[in-house]
Amino acid sequence: MAAGKKYTGTGIPTHYECSLHGLLGKDHEPQLRTRLEALCGDTSAAHRELHHEICCIPCVETPVGPLRREDHALRLRIELDPEDPLCSEKSTSSICLLGHPEPRSGRGASVRPIINAQVLSGSSSASQLLSLLGYKFNSEFVRKGYWFLYRSSLKVVVSQIYRLQEQGNVQSAVPVDPSGNWLVQIVSEAMSQEL
């Protein structure tokens, strides 16, 4: 019989995410993809992604003032299968808490605490859980693109953001930026607070 890990009461360790963001014109995306393939591996190294993110805010918000920083938005992130986005059996859901970025001068990257919790019973159960936690719908979007892993530590995400014309209907997604620009994000996760 395997022994389970005993809870010691020390709390959940905080993971910090370090990220850089940039905007890339649609004409330059093929060049970036070619360079990423050369740096990270061949064409099979690219991982396609399709995320539907639902942003929720507390039903009762703290009044504006010094304690306002304590309110956090939660995101329900539904990872859909890019080949069959309507198949709910192939999707996975998680609830994400993205903390406020740390204010430090001289730093070009954003560093903020992040907690991801996978929901095992589907997105409808996750929506009910958010409602029970006192959160309500605020906004939603779809992110579609691909990502590469560089040296097993940096995730380079190249994607486009879509808004939904009809709430909850992924098929009604239209680009936020009609000119077709791409969002480039480089993300590295760190465990310690010393960054």
PDB file of N, CA and C in Angstrom, residues 13 26 29 36 62-63 65 71 73-74 76 81 83 85 105 121 132 140-141 145 149 151 166 169 178-179:
ATOM      1  N   PRO A  13       2.514  26.190  -2.154  1.00  0.00           N
ATOM      2  CA  PRO A  13       3.656  26.989  -2.616  1.00  0.00           C
ATOM      3  C   PRO A  13       3.236  27.892  -3.775  1.00  0.00           C
ATOM      4  N   LYS A  26       1.464  40.486 -39.289  1.00  0.00           N
ATOM      5  CA  LYS A  26       1.121  39.211 -39.928  1.00  0.00           C
ATOM      6  C   LYS A  26       2.116  38.821 -41.015  1.00  0.00           C
ATOM      7  N   GLU A  29       5.133  36.764 -39.380  1.00  0.00           N
ATOM      8  CA  GLU A  29       4.874  35.511 -38.647  1.00  0.00           C
ATOM      9  C   GLU A  29       5.534  34.306 -39.301  1.00  0.00           C
ATOM     10  N   LEU A  36      11.851  29.789 -35.134  1.00  0.00           N
ATOM     11  CA  LEU A  36      11.530  28.973 -33.958  1.00  0.00           C
ATOM     12  C   LEU A  36      11.718  27.493 -34.260  1.00  0.00           C
ATOM     13  N   THR A  62     -14.317  44.657  -3.378  1.00  0.00           N
ATOM     14  CA  THR A  62     -13.831  45.544  -2.323  1.00  0.00           C
ATOM     15  C   THR A  62     -13.912  46.982  -2.824  1.00  0.00           C
ATOM     16  N   PRO A  63     -14.385  47.902  -1.993  1.00  0.00           N
ATOM     17  CA  PRO A  63     -14.425  49.306  -2.424  1.00  0.00           C
ATOM     18  C   PRO A  63     -13.035  49.820  -2.798  1.00  0.00           C
ATOM     19  N   GLY A  65      -9.713  51.547  -2.792  1.00  0.00           N
ATOM     20  CA  GLY A  65      -8.876  51.937  -1.659  1.00  0.00           C
ATOM     21  C   GLY A  65      -7.689  51.007  -1.554  1.00  0.00           C
ATOM     22  N   ASP A  71      -8.579  41.874  -4.252  1.00  0.00           N
ATOM     23  CA  ASP A  71      -9.534  41.231  -5.159  1.00  0.00           C
ATOM     24  C   ASP A  71      -8.782  40.621  -6.333  1.00  0.00           C
ATOM     25  N   ALA A  73      -9.217  38.310 -10.001  1.00  0.00           N
ATOM     26  CA  ALA A  73     -10.059  37.698 -11.018  1.00  0.00           C
ATOM     27  C   ALA A  73      -9.609  36.253 -11.192  1.00  0.00           C
ATOM     28  N   LEU A  74     -10.540  35.391 -11.503  1.00  0.00           N
ATOM     29  CA  LEU A  74     -10.225  33.998 -11.806  1.00  0.00           C
ATOM     30  C   LEU A  74     -10.555  33.754 -13.272  1.00  0.00           C
ATOM     31  N   LEU A  76     -11.397  30.749 -16.099  1.00  0.00           N
ATOM     32  CA  LEU A  76     -11.685  29.369 -16.452  1.00  0.00           C
ATOM     33  C   LEU A  76     -11.082  29.159 -17.833  1.00  0.00           C
ATOM     34  N   ASP A  81      -9.540  20.945 -28.416  1.00  0.00           N
ATOM     35  CA  ASP A  81      -8.780  20.255 -29.451  1.00  0.00           C
ATOM     36  C   ASP A  81      -8.841  21.098 -30.725  1.00  0.00           C
ATOM     37  N   GLU A  83      -8.280  20.361 -33.705  1.00  0.00           N
ATOM     38  CA  GLU A  83      -8.875  19.618 -34.828  1.00  0.00           C
ATOM     39  C   GLU A  83     -10.386  19.523 -34.700  1.00  0.00           C
ATOM     40  N   PRO A  85     -12.861  21.408 -32.162  1.00  0.00           N
ATOM     41  CA  PRO A  85     -13.113  22.265 -30.989  1.00  0.00           C
ATOM     42  C   PRO A  85     -14.467  22.038 -30.316  1.00  0.00           C
ATOM     43  N   SER A 105      11.241  48.349 -10.587  1.00  0.00           N
ATOM     44  CA  SER A 105      11.791  49.177 -11.652  1.00  0.00           C
ATOM     45  C   SER A 105      13.001  48.494 -12.276  1.00  0.00           C
ATOM     46  N   SER A 121     -13.897  17.342 -13.923  1.00  0.00           N
ATOM     47  CA  SER A 121     -15.233  16.933 -14.369  1.00  0.00           C
ATOM     48  C   SER A 121     -15.856  17.845 -15.421  1.00  0.00           C
ATOM     49  N   LEU A 132     -20.272  29.192  -7.066  1.00  0.00           N
ATOM     50  CA  LEU A 132     -20.344  28.884  -5.626  1.00  0.00           C
ATOM     51  C   LEU A 132     -19.270  29.615  -4.827  1.00  0.00           C
ATOM     52  N   GLU A 140     -14.896  37.094 -21.970  1.00  0.00           N
ATOM     53  CA  GLU A 140     -14.340  35.855 -22.491  1.00  0.00           C
ATOM     54  C   GLU A 140     -13.653  36.118 -23.819  1.00  0.00           C
ATOM     55  N   PHE A 141     -12.733  35.250 -24.165  1.00  0.00           N
ATOM     56  CA  PHE A 141     -12.040  35.351 -25.438  1.00  0.00           C
ATOM     57  C   PHE A 141     -11.506  33.977 -25.824  1.00  0.00           C
ATOM     58  N   GLY A 145      -3.409  29.525 -31.759  1.00  0.00           N
ATOM     59  CA  GLY A 145      -2.062  29.654 -32.287  1.00  0.00           C
ATOM     60  C   GLY A 145      -1.251  28.397 -32.059  1.00  0.00           C
ATOM     61  N   LEU A 149       8.757  24.898 -27.278  1.00  0.00           N
ATOM     62  CA  LEU A 149       9.496  24.846 -26.025  1.00  0.00           C
ATOM     63  C   LEU A 149      10.977  24.986 -26.350  1.00  0.00           C
ATOM     64  N   ARG A 151      14.782  24.940 -25.049  1.00  0.00           N
ATOM     65  CA  ARG A 151      15.686  24.440 -24.002  1.00  0.00           C
ATOM     66  C   ARG A 151      14.964  23.945 -22.760  1.00  0.00           C
ATOM     67  N   GLU A 166     -21.209  35.819 -29.686  1.00  0.00           N
ATOM     68  CA  GLU A 166     -22.289  35.217 -28.907  1.00  0.00           C
ATOM     69  C   GLU A 166     -21.671  34.537 -27.692  1.00  0.00           C
ATOM     70  N   ASN A 169     -20.241  30.753 -27.345  1.00  0.00           N
ATOM     71  CA  ASN A 169     -20.213  30.072 -28.635  1.00  0.00           C
ATOM     72  C   ASN A 169     -18.859  30.302 -29.301  1.00  0.00           C
ATOM     73  N   PRO A 178      -8.370  43.133 -36.637  1.00  0.00           N
ATOM     74  CA  PRO A 178      -8.705  42.751 -38.016  1.00  0.00           C
ATOM     75  C   PRO A 178      -7.511  42.778 -38.966  1.00  0.00           C
ATOM     76  N   SER A 179      -6.403  43.421 -38.579  1.00  0.00           N
ATOM     77  CA  SER A 179      -5.232  43.463 -39.453  1.00  0.00           C
ATOM     78  C   SER A 179      -4.430  42.156 -39.403  1.00  0.00           C
TER      79      SER A 179
END
